[in-house]
Amino acid sequence: MGRKNKRGALKPDLTPLIDVIFLLIIFFMISTTFNNYGTIPIELPSSTVESKKENKAVEIIVDKDGRFYVSADGKNQEVTLEDIPNHLQGVEEVTVSADRNMKYQTVMDVMTKVKEQNIANMGLTFYE
């Protein structure tokens, strides 16, 4: 338990005491509740539910013969490539549907016309 000094006196072993002190420190750290002294009370504003705006979506169809159709409200209207931007006023979403065997450059021309109108939500689909 202890050691003899040169003079023969016993010296107590402090290792178990240090272990107990560390266990007590860990216990008190875990069981302590922390107070939030620096909190600021915030009142969040209440919101009212607004009706969702009607999403204006347009589909531009490119067929295998290279003709362009703008489909809005379920009606397909044949248009030219230069006339496509006129049909995209106030539109939030555009889907470009093209024939799988179509030249990709034609599809890219349509996508460029859509991008010129600053429409961020654009989809691309292919059909056979």
PDB file of C-alpha atoms in Angstrom:
ATOM      1  CA  MET A   1       0.000   0.000   0.000  1.00  0.00           C
ATOM      2  CA  GLY A   2       2.735   2.433   0.736  1.00  0.00           C
ATOM      3  CA  ARG A   3       6.491   2.645   0.325  1.00  0.00           C
ATOM      4  CA  LYS A   4       9.154   3.107   2.825  1.00  0.00           C
ATOM      5  CA  ASN A   5      11.202   6.241   2.536  1.00  0.00           C
ATOM      6  CA  LYS A   6      14.910   6.224   3.209  1.00  0.00           C
ATOM      7  CA  ARG A   7      14.112   7.103   6.773  1.00  0.00           C
ATOM      8  CA  GLY A   8      11.578   4.324   6.993  1.00  0.00           C
ATOM      9  CA  ALA A   9       8.378   6.445   6.948  1.00  0.00           C
ATOM     10  CA  LEU A  10       5.412   5.277   4.874  1.00  0.00           C
ATOM     11  CA  LYS A  11       4.304   7.376   1.916  1.00  0.00           C
ATOM     12  CA  PRO A  12       0.613   7.038   0.898  1.00  0.00           C
ATOM     13  CA  ASP A  13      -0.164   5.978  -2.698  1.00  0.00           C
ATOM     14  CA  LEU A  14      -2.241   8.758  -4.348  1.00  0.00           C
ATOM     15  CA  THR A  15      -3.211   6.878  -7.552  1.00  0.00           C
ATOM     16  CA  PRO A  16      -6.619   5.609  -6.283  1.00  0.00           C
ATOM     17  CA  LEU A  17      -7.416   9.074  -4.930  1.00  0.00           C
ATOM     18  CA  ILE A  18      -6.725  10.662  -8.341  1.00  0.00           C
ATOM     19  CA  ASP A  19      -8.920   8.018 -10.035  1.00  0.00           C
ATOM     20  CA  VAL A  20     -11.820   8.785  -7.691  1.00  0.00           C
ATOM     21  CA  ILE A  21     -11.432  12.543  -8.255  1.00  0.00           C
ATOM     22  CA  PHE A  22     -11.545  12.105 -12.039  1.00  0.00           C
ATOM     23  CA  LEU A  23     -14.638   9.907 -11.756  1.00  0.00           C
ATOM     24  CA  LEU A  24     -16.338  12.572  -9.621  1.00  0.00           C
ATOM     25  CA  ILE A  25     -15.432  15.290 -12.131  1.00  0.00           C
ATOM     26  CA  ILE A  26     -16.894  13.223 -14.993  1.00  0.00           C
ATOM     27  CA  PHE A  27     -20.046  12.514 -12.969  1.00  0.00           C
ATOM     28  CA  PHE A  28     -20.621  16.194 -12.193  1.00  0.00           C
ATOM     29  CA  MET A  29     -19.957  17.220 -15.803  1.00  0.00           C
ATOM     30  CA  ILE A  30     -22.535  14.750 -17.105  1.00  0.00           C
ATOM     31  CA  SER A  31     -25.189  15.486 -14.490  1.00  0.00           C
ATOM     32  CA  THR A  32     -24.919  19.272 -14.768  1.00  0.00           C
ATOM     33  CA  THR A  33     -27.665  21.155 -16.566  1.00  0.00           C
ATOM     34  CA  PHE A  34     -26.462  24.021 -18.684  1.00  0.00           C
ATOM     35  CA  ASN A  35     -28.316  27.299 -18.485  1.00  0.00           C
ATOM     36  CA  ASN A  36     -28.675  29.555 -21.477  1.00  0.00           C
ATOM     37  CA  TYR A  37     -27.846  32.897 -19.991  1.00  0.00           C
ATOM     38  CA  GLY A  38     -27.247  34.662 -23.294  1.00  0.00           C
ATOM     39  CA  THR A  39     -30.506  33.846 -25.079  1.00  0.00           C
ATOM     40  CA  ILE A  40     -32.545  36.520 -26.775  1.00  0.00           C
ATOM     41  CA  PRO A  41     -36.305  35.971 -26.986  1.00  0.00           C
ATOM     42  CA  ILE A  42     -37.543  36.184 -30.566  1.00  0.00           C
ATOM     43  CA  GLU A  43     -41.129  36.351 -31.694  1.00  0.00           C
ATOM     44  CA  LEU A  44     -41.495  34.697 -35.073  1.00  0.00           C
ATOM     45  CA  PRO A  45     -43.983  36.282 -37.425  1.00  0.00           C
ATOM     46  CA  SER A  46     -47.056  34.298 -38.274  1.00  0.00           C
ATOM     47  CA  SER A  47     -47.816  33.636 -41.893  1.00  0.00           C
ATOM     48  CA  THR A  48     -51.006  33.189 -43.775  1.00  0.00           C
ATOM     49  CA  VAL A  49     -51.441  30.490 -46.345  1.00  0.00           C
ATOM     50  CA  GLU A  50     -51.514  31.914 -49.819  1.00  0.00           C
ATOM     51  CA  SER A  51     -53.013  30.089 -52.703  1.00  0.00           C
ATOM     52  CA  LYS A  52     -50.343  28.544 -54.830  1.00  0.00           C
ATOM     53  CA  LYS A  53     -49.756  30.403 -58.049  1.00  0.00           C
ATOM     54  CA  GLU A  54     -50.716  28.569 -61.154  1.00  0.00           C
ATOM     55  CA  ASN A  55     -47.570  27.030 -62.565  1.00  0.00           C
ATOM     56  CA  LYS A  56     -47.330  28.029 -66.194  1.00  0.00           C
ATOM     57  CA  ALA A  57     -45.695  25.115 -67.955  1.00  0.00           C
ATOM     58  CA  VAL A  58     -45.084  24.796 -71.675  1.00  0.00           C
ATOM     59  CA  GLU A  59     -43.901  21.829 -73.686  1.00  0.00           C
ATOM     60  CA  ILE A  60     -41.940  22.347 -76.885  1.00  0.00           C
ATOM     61  CA  ILE A  61     -42.142  19.318 -79.152  1.00  0.00           C
ATOM     62  CA  VAL A  62     -39.650  18.667 -81.943  1.00  0.00           C
ATOM     63  CA  ASP A  63     -40.817  15.919 -84.287  1.00  0.00           C
ATOM     64  CA  LYS A  64     -38.738  13.700 -86.558  1.00  0.00           C
ATOM     65  CA  ASP A  65     -39.283  16.037 -89.530  1.00  0.00           C
ATOM     66  CA  GLY A  66     -37.814  19.001 -87.640  1.00  0.00           C
ATOM     67  CA  ARG A  67     -41.108  20.802 -87.023  1.00  0.00           C
ATOM     68  CA  PHE A  68     -41.665  22.633 -83.757  1.00  0.00           C
ATOM     69  CA  TYR A  69     -44.857  22.586 -81.714  1.00  0.00           C
ATOM     70  CA  VAL A  70     -45.626  24.576 -78.590  1.00  0.00           C
ATOM     71  CA  SER A  71     -48.057  22.812 -76.288  1.00  0.00           C
ATOM     72  CA  ALA A  72     -49.741  25.099 -73.778  1.00  0.00           C
ATOM     73  CA  ASP A  73     -53.058  24.340 -72.078  1.00  0.00           C
ATOM     74  CA  GLY A  74     -53.315  21.051 -73.974  1.00  0.00           C
ATOM     75  CA  LYS A  75     -53.219  22.673 -77.425  1.00  0.00           C
ATOM     76  CA  ASN A  76     -50.398  21.994 -79.875  1.00  0.00           C
ATOM     77  CA  GLN A  77     -49.524  24.896 -82.129  1.00  0.00           C
ATOM     78  CA  GLU A  78     -46.946  24.614 -84.895  1.00  0.00           C
ATOM     79  CA  VAL A  79     -44.341  27.371 -84.711  1.00  0.00           C
ATOM     80  CA  THR A  80     -40.978  28.258 -86.211  1.00  0.00           C
ATOM     81  CA  LEU A  81     -37.738  28.286 -84.253  1.00  0.00           C
ATOM     82  CA  GLU A  82     -37.659  32.090 -84.284  1.00  0.00           C
ATOM     83  CA  ASP A  83     -41.247  32.271 -83.004  1.00  0.00           C
ATOM     84  CA  ILE A  84     -40.633  30.092 -79.903  1.00  0.00           C
ATOM     85  CA  PRO A  85     -39.596  32.993 -77.586  1.00  0.00           C
ATOM     86  CA  ASN A  86     -42.953  34.715 -78.235  1.00  0.00           C
ATOM     87  CA  HIS A  87     -44.738  31.725 -76.667  1.00  0.00           C
ATOM     88  CA  LEU A  88     -42.527  31.705 -73.565  1.00  0.00           C
ATOM     89  CA  GLN A  89     -43.601  35.038 -72.062  1.00  0.00           C
ATOM     90  CA  GLY A  90     -44.459  34.560 -68.366  1.00  0.00           C
ATOM     91  CA  VAL A  91     -43.646  30.848 -68.445  1.00  0.00           C
ATOM     92  CA  GLU A  92     -41.914  29.321 -65.425  1.00  0.00           C
ATOM     93  CA  GLU A  93     -41.273  25.782 -66.658  1.00  0.00           C
ATOM     94  CA  VAL A  94     -40.436  24.399 -70.098  1.00  0.00           C
ATOM     95  CA  THR A  95     -40.098  20.798 -71.222  1.00  0.00           C
ATOM     96  CA  VAL A  96     -38.400  20.114 -74.540  1.00  0.00           C
ATOM     97  CA  SER A  97     -39.562  16.811 -76.048  1.00  0.00           C
ATOM     98  CA  ALA A  98     -37.680  15.623 -79.092  1.00  0.00           C
ATOM     99  CA  ASP A  99     -37.633  12.584 -81.329  1.00  0.00           C
ATOM    100  CA  ARG A 100     -34.801  10.237 -80.417  1.00  0.00           C
ATOM    101  CA  ASN A 101     -33.550  10.174 -84.025  1.00  0.00           C
ATOM    102  CA  MET A 102     -33.474  13.973 -84.292  1.00  0.00           C
ATOM    103  CA  LYS A 103     -30.221  15.864 -84.832  1.00  0.00           C
ATOM    104  CA  TYR A 104     -29.019  17.042 -81.457  1.00  0.00           C
ATOM    105  CA  GLN A 105     -28.089  20.456 -82.877  1.00  0.00           C
ATOM    106  CA  THR A 106     -31.779  21.155 -83.514  1.00  0.00           C
ATOM    107  CA  VAL A 107     -32.578  20.302 -79.895  1.00  0.00           C
ATOM    108  CA  MET A 108     -29.723  22.543 -78.730  1.00  0.00           C
ATOM    109  CA  ASP A 109     -31.127  25.415 -80.828  1.00  0.00           C
ATOM    110  CA  VAL A 110     -34.472  25.074 -79.031  1.00  0.00           C
ATOM    111  CA  MET A 111     -32.760  24.898 -75.633  1.00  0.00           C
ATOM    112  CA  THR A 112     -30.790  28.052 -76.499  1.00  0.00           C
ATOM    113  CA  LYS A 113     -34.024  29.898 -77.306  1.00  0.00           C
ATOM    114  CA  VAL A 114     -35.446  28.807 -73.943  1.00  0.00           C
ATOM    115  CA  LYS A 115     -32.288  29.867 -72.103  1.00  0.00           C
ATOM    116  CA  GLU A 116     -32.410  33.302 -73.761  1.00  0.00           C
ATOM    117  CA  GLN A 117     -35.767  33.843 -72.017  1.00  0.00           C
ATOM    118  CA  ASN A 118     -34.109  33.276 -68.579  1.00  0.00           C
ATOM    119  CA  ILE A 119     -36.243  30.236 -67.766  1.00  0.00           C
ATOM    120  CA  ALA A 120     -34.337  28.285 -65.149  1.00  0.00           C
ATOM    121  CA  ASN A 121     -36.637  25.259 -64.892  1.00  0.00           C
ATOM    122  CA  MET A 122     -36.149  23.362 -68.145  1.00  0.00           C
ATOM    123  CA  GLY A 123     -36.520  19.639 -68.761  1.00  0.00           C
ATOM    124  CA  LEU A 124     -35.481  17.490 -71.709  1.00  0.00           C
ATOM    125  CA  THR A 125     -37.205  14.286 -72.814  1.00  0.00           C
ATOM    126  CA  PHE A 126     -36.836  12.056 -75.845  1.00  0.00           C
ATOM    127  CA  TYR A 127     -39.443   9.818 -77.427  1.00  0.00           C
ATOM    128  CA  GLU A 128     -39.409   7.274 -80.239  1.00  0.00           C
TER     129      GLU A 128
END
